[in-house]
Amino acid sequence: MAARQALKITAVEVYALRGPEVARPHWTAYFPVPTGNELLVKLHTSDPSLEPGIGLATSYTDIAPLLKPFQSAYNLADHYILGRDPLRPEAIYQDIFGLTSKKASREHGWTNEALIRVSAAVDVACWDLLGKAANLPLYKLFGGHAETVQAYGTCGYYREGKEDAPPFTELGEELDMMCGQGHTMIKVKQ
């Protein structure tokens, strides 16, 4: 079997996905859940047949600091991602995550949260590429054996004014919505 040519990351695309503002946010036990943001990273490689590797990281804080490492004069992608082998995700992850304890990251204006989220999104994108290169779904690459996994949806979070409606009216509407979406198991946070 012919040896595969060394794979290199040739381009990085970064997108900010912002959730819409919610008129009546739901709560965890202690605080309202803010609007979610996603940092989407697409990694392109020297082998176009594998492209792209896609990774996401969620943040419930302002998305702007998460984009800063890619927008600053000292661009994180140029120094820590481009030219690297995506089939060695741990090495790239450790280098980016390791910046959280480096003075240089503060000098560039990069927050720890930004570096943690960026390292996660890039790591997932590398694993996506690794699965594509192996022509295997990641669960099999990780040694998984189940073809299906049970999942559940969650509803019933507290909302301002929910208690003013007739008993369980809003909860009933949420449960109808979840069943309509195809959920067969539901966790209620009432």
PDB file of C-alpha atoms in Angstrom:
ATOM      1  CA  MET A   1       0.000   0.000   0.000  1.00  0.00           C
ATOM      2  CA  ALA A   2       1.361   3.421  -0.964  1.00  0.00           C
ATOM      3  CA  ALA A   3       2.224   5.721   1.892  1.00  0.00           C
ATOM      4  CA  ARG A   4      -0.042   8.707   2.259  1.00  0.00           C
ATOM      5  CA  GLN A   5       1.605  12.048   1.609  1.00  0.00           C
ATOM      6  CA  ALA A   6       1.943  14.213   4.718  1.00  0.00           C
ATOM      7  CA  LEU A   7      -1.274  16.118   5.303  1.00  0.00           C
ATOM      8  CA  LYS A   8      -1.061  19.826   6.124  1.00  0.00           C
ATOM      9  CA  ILE A   9      -3.621  22.450   7.091  1.00  0.00           C
ATOM     10  CA  THR A  10      -3.582  25.024   4.280  1.00  0.00           C
ATOM     11  CA  ALA A  11      -6.394  27.407   5.242  1.00  0.00           C
ATOM     12  CA  VAL A  12      -8.573  28.264   8.217  1.00  0.00           C
ATOM     13  CA  GLU A  13     -12.031  29.804   7.989  1.00  0.00           C
ATOM     14  CA  VAL A  14     -13.688  31.169  11.119  1.00  0.00           C
ATOM     15  CA  TYR A  15     -17.331  32.142  11.508  1.00  0.00           C
ATOM     16  CA  ALA A  16     -19.391  33.559  14.365  1.00  0.00           C
ATOM     17  CA  LEU A  17     -22.860  32.064  14.545  1.00  0.00           C
ATOM     18  CA  ARG A  18     -25.130  34.102  16.779  1.00  0.00           C
ATOM     19  CA  GLY A  19     -28.404  32.931  18.220  1.00  0.00           C
ATOM     20  CA  PRO A  20     -31.373  35.304  18.131  1.00  0.00           C
ATOM     21  CA  GLU A  21     -32.279  37.288  21.208  1.00  0.00           C
ATOM     22  CA  VAL A  22     -35.036  35.554  23.149  1.00  0.00           C
ATOM     23  CA  ALA A  23     -37.889  37.636  24.566  1.00  0.00           C
ATOM     24  CA  ARG A  24     -38.408  35.278  27.509  1.00  0.00           C
ATOM     25  CA  PRO A  25     -35.171  33.430  28.250  1.00  0.00           C
ATOM     26  CA  HIS A  26     -35.262  30.231  30.259  1.00  0.00           C
ATOM     27  CA  TRP A  27     -33.347  29.806  33.490  1.00  0.00           C
ATOM     28  CA  THR A  28     -30.968  27.316  34.991  1.00  0.00           C
ATOM     29  CA  ALA A  29     -31.346  26.914  38.750  1.00  0.00           C
ATOM     30  CA  TYR A  30     -29.594  30.254  39.416  1.00  0.00           C
ATOM     31  CA  PHE A  31     -29.547  32.537  36.370  1.00  0.00           C
ATOM     32  CA  PRO A  32     -31.163  33.150  32.983  1.00  0.00           C
ATOM     33  CA  VAL A  33     -29.442  31.356  30.142  1.00  0.00           C
ATOM     34  CA  PRO A  34     -27.975  33.967  27.784  1.00  0.00           C
ATOM     35  CA  THR A  35     -28.219  33.742  24.007  1.00  0.00           C
ATOM     36  CA  GLY A  36     -25.804  31.161  22.682  1.00  0.00           C
ATOM     37  CA  ASN A  37     -23.050  31.820  20.178  1.00  0.00           C
ATOM     38  CA  GLU A  38     -21.073  29.291  18.186  1.00  0.00           C
ATOM     39  CA  LEU A  39     -17.525  29.584  16.930  1.00  0.00           C
ATOM     40  CA  LEU A  40     -17.390  27.578  13.676  1.00  0.00           C
ATOM     41  CA  VAL A  41     -13.952  26.610  12.387  1.00  0.00           C
ATOM     42  CA  LYS A  42     -13.371  25.057   8.952  1.00  0.00           C
ATOM     43  CA  LEU A  43      -9.948  23.577   8.251  1.00  0.00           C
ATOM     44  CA  HIS A  44      -8.817  23.031   4.662  1.00  0.00           C
ATOM     45  CA  THR A  45      -5.924  20.712   3.878  1.00  0.00           C
ATOM     46  CA  SER A  46      -3.436  19.742   1.217  1.00  0.00           C
ATOM     47  CA  ASP A  47      -5.838  16.885   0.303  1.00  0.00           C
ATOM     48  CA  PRO A  48      -9.022  18.487  -1.053  1.00  0.00           C
ATOM     49  CA  SER A  49     -10.856  15.142  -0.953  1.00  0.00           C
ATOM     50  CA  LEU A  50     -10.986  15.365   2.856  1.00  0.00           C
ATOM     51  CA  GLU A  51     -12.264  18.889   3.079  1.00  0.00           C
ATOM     52  CA  PRO A  52     -13.331  20.593   5.121  1.00  0.00           C
ATOM     53  CA  GLY A  53     -12.806  19.624   8.735  1.00  0.00           C
ATOM     54  CA  ILE A  54     -15.523  21.331  10.757  1.00  0.00           C
ATOM     55  CA  GLY A  55     -15.496  22.145  14.461  1.00  0.00           C
ATOM     56  CA  LEU A  56     -17.817  24.085  16.741  1.00  0.00           C
ATOM     57  CA  ALA A  57     -17.457  25.581  20.193  1.00  0.00           C
ATOM     58  CA  THR A  58     -20.347  27.115  22.114  1.00  0.00           C
ATOM     59  CA  SER A  59     -20.124  30.255  24.194  1.00  0.00           C
ATOM     60  CA  TYR A  60     -22.792  32.056  26.183  1.00  0.00           C
ATOM     61  CA  THR A  61     -20.713  35.208  26.342  1.00  0.00           C
ATOM     62  CA  ASP A  62     -19.815  37.878  23.806  1.00  0.00           C
ATOM     63  CA  ILE A  63     -18.477  36.228  20.637  1.00  0.00           C
ATOM     64  CA  ALA A  64     -16.073  39.080  19.735  1.00  0.00           C
ATOM     65  CA  PRO A  65     -13.227  37.949  22.060  1.00  0.00           C
ATOM     66  CA  LEU A  66     -13.376  34.467  20.508  1.00  0.00           C
ATOM     67  CA  LEU A  67     -12.723  35.943  17.069  1.00  0.00           C
ATOM     68  CA  LYS A  68      -9.876  38.197  18.204  1.00  0.00           C
ATOM     69  CA  PRO A  69      -7.104  35.548  17.942  1.00  0.00           C
ATOM     70  CA  PHE A  70      -7.911  35.299  14.231  1.00  0.00           C
ATOM     71  CA  GLN A  71      -8.203  39.054  13.685  1.00  0.00           C
ATOM     72  CA  SER A  72      -5.154  40.365  15.520  1.00  0.00           C
ATOM     73  CA  ALA A  73      -1.910  41.353  13.785  1.00  0.00           C
ATOM     74  CA  TYR A  74      -0.321  38.257  15.354  1.00  0.00           C
ATOM     75  CA  ASN A  75      -2.818  35.803  13.893  1.00  0.00           C
ATOM     76  CA  LEU A  76      -3.206  32.578  15.876  1.00  0.00           C
ATOM     77  CA  ALA A  77      -3.919  30.574  12.708  1.00  0.00           C
ATOM     78  CA  ASP A  78      -0.659  31.662  11.075  1.00  0.00           C
ATOM     79  CA  HIS A  79       1.444  30.661  14.081  1.00  0.00           C
ATOM     80  CA  TYR A  80      -0.357  27.636  15.574  1.00  0.00           C
ATOM     81  CA  ILE A  81      -2.575  26.016  12.911  1.00  0.00           C
ATOM     82  CA  LEU A  82      -1.436  26.548   9.313  1.00  0.00           C
ATOM     83  CA  GLY A  83       1.105  24.017   8.064  1.00  0.00           C
ATOM     84  CA  ARG A  84       0.311  21.593  10.896  1.00  0.00           C
ATOM     85  CA  ASP A  85      -0.717  17.958  10.491  1.00  0.00           C
ATOM     86  CA  PRO A  86      -4.448  17.678  11.351  1.00  0.00           C
ATOM     87  CA  LEU A  87      -3.993  13.945  11.937  1.00  0.00           C
ATOM     88  CA  ARG A  88      -2.152  14.906  15.133  1.00  0.00           C
ATOM     89  CA  PRO A  89      -4.995  16.782  16.839  1.00  0.00           C
ATOM     90  CA  GLU A  90      -3.594  16.475  20.351  1.00  0.00           C
ATOM     91  CA  ALA A  91      -0.395  18.331  19.412  1.00  0.00           C
ATOM     92  CA  ILE A  92      -2.344  21.262  17.952  1.00  0.00           C
ATOM     93  CA  TYR A  93      -4.799  21.269  20.861  1.00  0.00           C
ATOM     94  CA  GLN A  94      -2.013  21.293  23.465  1.00  0.00           C
ATOM     95  CA  ASP A  95      -0.212  24.164  21.725  1.00  0.00           C
ATOM     96  CA  ILE A  96      -3.320  26.362  21.542  1.00  0.00           C
ATOM     97  CA  PHE A  97      -4.664  25.439  24.985  1.00  0.00           C
ATOM     98  CA  GLY A  98      -1.170  25.904  26.414  1.00  0.00           C
ATOM     99  CA  LEU A  99      -1.368  29.587  25.491  1.00  0.00           C
ATOM    100  CA  THR A 100      -3.807  30.079  28.389  1.00  0.00           C
ATOM    101  CA  SER A 101      -0.806  30.147  30.744  1.00  0.00           C
ATOM    102  CA  LYS A 102       1.464  32.262  28.547  1.00  0.00           C
ATOM    103  CA  LYS A 103       2.077  35.970  28.955  1.00  0.00           C
ATOM    104  CA  ALA A 104       2.233  36.380  25.175  1.00  0.00           C
ATOM    105  CA  SER A 105      -1.474  35.584  24.825  1.00  0.00           C
ATOM    106  CA  ARG A 106      -2.341  38.532  27.103  1.00  0.00           C
ATOM    107  CA  GLU A 107      -0.025  40.772  25.101  1.00  0.00           C
ATOM    108  CA  HIS A 108      -2.082  39.913  22.004  1.00  0.00           C
ATOM    109  CA  GLY A 109      -5.340  40.560  23.885  1.00  0.00           C
ATOM    110  CA  TRP A 110      -6.484  36.928  23.809  1.00  0.00           C
ATOM    111  CA  THR A 111      -8.637  35.805  26.746  1.00  0.00           C
ATOM    112  CA  ASN A 112      -8.436  32.370  28.328  1.00  0.00           C
ATOM    113  CA  GLU A 113     -12.047  31.701  27.348  1.00  0.00           C
ATOM    114  CA  ALA A 114     -11.228  32.532  23.720  1.00  0.00           C
ATOM    115  CA  LEU A 115      -8.228  30.195  23.696  1.00  0.00           C
ATOM    116  CA  ILE A 116     -10.194  27.377  25.330  1.00  0.00           C
ATOM    117  CA  ARG A 117     -13.063  27.715  22.840  1.00  0.00           C
ATOM    118  CA  VAL A 118     -10.702  28.054  19.864  1.00  0.00           C
ATOM    119  CA  SER A 119      -8.673  25.005  20.960  1.00  0.00           C
ATOM    120  CA  ALA A 120     -11.914  23.002  21.253  1.00  0.00           C
ATOM    121  CA  ALA A 121     -13.271  24.021  17.822  1.00  0.00           C
ATOM    122  CA  VAL A 122      -9.924  23.363  16.097  1.00  0.00           C
ATOM    123  CA  ASP A 123      -9.616  20.017  17.909  1.00  0.00           C
ATOM    124  CA  VAL A 124     -13.066  18.899  16.721  1.00  0.00           C
ATOM    125  CA  ALA A 125     -12.231  20.005  13.150  1.00  0.00           C
ATOM    126  CA  CYS A 126      -8.993  17.976  13.262  1.00  0.00           C
ATOM    127  CA  TRP A 127     -10.857  14.897  14.513  1.00  0.00           C
ATOM    128  CA  ASP A 128     -13.383  15.413  11.710  1.00  0.00           C
ATOM    129  CA  LEU A 129     -10.487  15.308   9.227  1.00  0.00           C
ATOM    130  CA  LEU A 130      -8.955  12.296  10.958  1.00  0.00           C
ATOM    131  CA  GLY A 131     -12.224  10.381  10.578  1.00  0.00           C
ATOM    132  CA  LYS A 132     -12.441  11.373   6.911  1.00  0.00           C
ATOM    133  CA  ALA A 133      -8.822  10.296   6.308  1.00  0.00           C
ATOM    134  CA  ALA A 134      -9.501   6.911   7.947  1.00  0.00           C
ATOM    135  CA  ASN A 135     -12.840   6.655   6.097  1.00  0.00           C
ATOM    136  CA  LEU A 136     -14.480   5.795   9.410  1.00  0.00           C
ATOM    137  CA  PRO A 137     -17.063   7.506  11.578  1.00  0.00           C
ATOM    138  CA  LEU A 138     -15.416   8.809  14.735  1.00  0.00           C
ATOM    139  CA  TYR A 139     -17.340   6.494  17.053  1.00  0.00           C
ATOM    140  CA  LYS A 140     -15.708   3.518  15.306  1.00  0.00           C
ATOM    141  CA  LEU A 141     -12.307   5.204  15.306  1.00  0.00           C
ATOM    142  CA  PHE A 142     -12.707   5.622  19.081  1.00  0.00           C
ATOM    143  CA  GLY A 143     -13.602   1.939  19.464  1.00  0.00           C
ATOM    144  CA  GLY A 144     -17.369   2.342  19.821  1.00  0.00           C
ATOM    145  CA  HIS A 145     -19.578  -0.593  18.948  1.00  0.00           C
ATOM    146  CA  ALA A 146     -23.174   0.670  19.047  1.00  0.00           C
ATOM    147  CA  GLU A 147     -24.784   1.692  15.770  1.00  0.00           C
ATOM    148  CA  THR A 148     -27.332   3.870  17.576  1.00  0.00           C
ATOM    149  CA  VAL A 149     -27.238   5.941  20.747  1.00  0.00           C
ATOM    150  CA  GLN A 150     -30.217   6.898  22.842  1.00  0.00           C
ATOM    151  CA  ALA A 151     -30.665  10.617  23.224  1.00  0.00           C
ATOM    152  CA  TYR A 152     -33.145  12.841  24.996  1.00  0.00           C
ATOM    153  CA  GLY A 153     -34.360  16.399  24.702  1.00  0.00           C
ATOM    154  CA  THR A 154     -34.732  18.710  27.675  1.00  0.00           C
ATOM    155  CA  CYS A 155     -37.586  21.109  28.332  1.00  0.00           C
ATOM    156  CA  GLY A 156     -39.533  22.619  31.187  1.00  0.00           C
ATOM    157  CA  TYR A 157     -36.971  25.216  32.236  1.00  0.00           C
ATOM    158  CA  TYR A 158     -38.251  28.078  34.367  1.00  0.00           C
ATOM    159  CA  ARG A 159     -39.324  31.261  32.551  1.00  0.00           C
ATOM    160  CA  GLU A 160     -40.577  34.559  33.904  1.00  0.00           C
ATOM    161  CA  GLY A 161     -44.375  34.552  33.898  1.00  0.00           C
ATOM    162  CA  LYS A 162     -44.657  30.803  33.363  1.00  0.00           C
ATOM    163  CA  GLU A 163     -46.338  30.427  36.728  1.00  0.00           C
ATOM    164  CA  ASP A 164     -49.059  32.928  35.701  1.00  0.00           C
ATOM    165  CA  ALA A 165     -50.429  30.591  33.008  1.00  0.00           C
ATOM    166  CA  PRO A 166     -52.950  27.886  33.929  1.00  0.00           C
ATOM    167  CA  PRO A 167     -51.122  24.943  35.538  1.00  0.00           C
ATOM    168  CA  PHE A 168     -48.778  23.158  33.154  1.00  0.00           C
ATOM    169  CA  THR A 169     -50.101  24.954  30.027  1.00  0.00           C
ATOM    170  CA  GLU A 170     -46.668  26.048  28.797  1.00  0.00           C
ATOM    171  CA  LEU A 171     -45.100  22.742  29.829  1.00  0.00           C
ATOM    172  CA  GLY A 172     -47.739  20.882  27.814  1.00  0.00           C
ATOM    173  CA  GLU A 173     -46.972  23.068  24.791  1.00  0.00           C
ATOM    174  CA  GLU A 174     -43.247  22.378  25.192  1.00  0.00           C
ATOM    175  CA  LEU A 175     -43.847  18.628  25.457  1.00  0.00           C
ATOM    176  CA  ASP A 176     -46.037  18.706  22.326  1.00  0.00           C
ATOM    177  CA  MET A 177     -43.271  20.590  20.494  1.00  0.00           C
ATOM    178  CA  MET A 178     -40.596  18.094  21.630  1.00  0.00           C
ATOM    179  CA  CYS A 179     -42.710  15.096  20.561  1.00  0.00           C
ATOM    180  CA  GLY A 180     -43.413  16.837  17.261  1.00  0.00           C
ATOM    181  CA  GLN A 181     -39.660  17.116  16.716  1.00  0.00           C
ATOM    182  CA  GLY A 182     -39.380  13.337  17.094  1.00  0.00           C
ATOM    183  CA  HIS A 183     -38.062  13.076  20.652  1.00  0.00           C
ATOM    184  CA  THR A 184     -38.997   9.781  22.273  1.00  0.00           C
ATOM    185  CA  MET A 185     -37.292  10.529  25.610  1.00  0.00           C
ATOM    186  CA  ILE A 186     -37.672  13.868  27.353  1.00  0.00           C
ATOM    187  CA  LYS A 187     -36.096  15.231  30.541  1.00  0.00           C
ATOM    188  CA  VAL A 188     -38.325  17.816  32.236  1.00  0.00           C
ATOM    189  CA  LYS A 189     -36.600  20.441  34.419  1.00  0.00           C
ATOM    190  CA  GLN A 190     -39.781  21.646  36.165  1.00  0.00           C
TER     191      GLN A 190
END
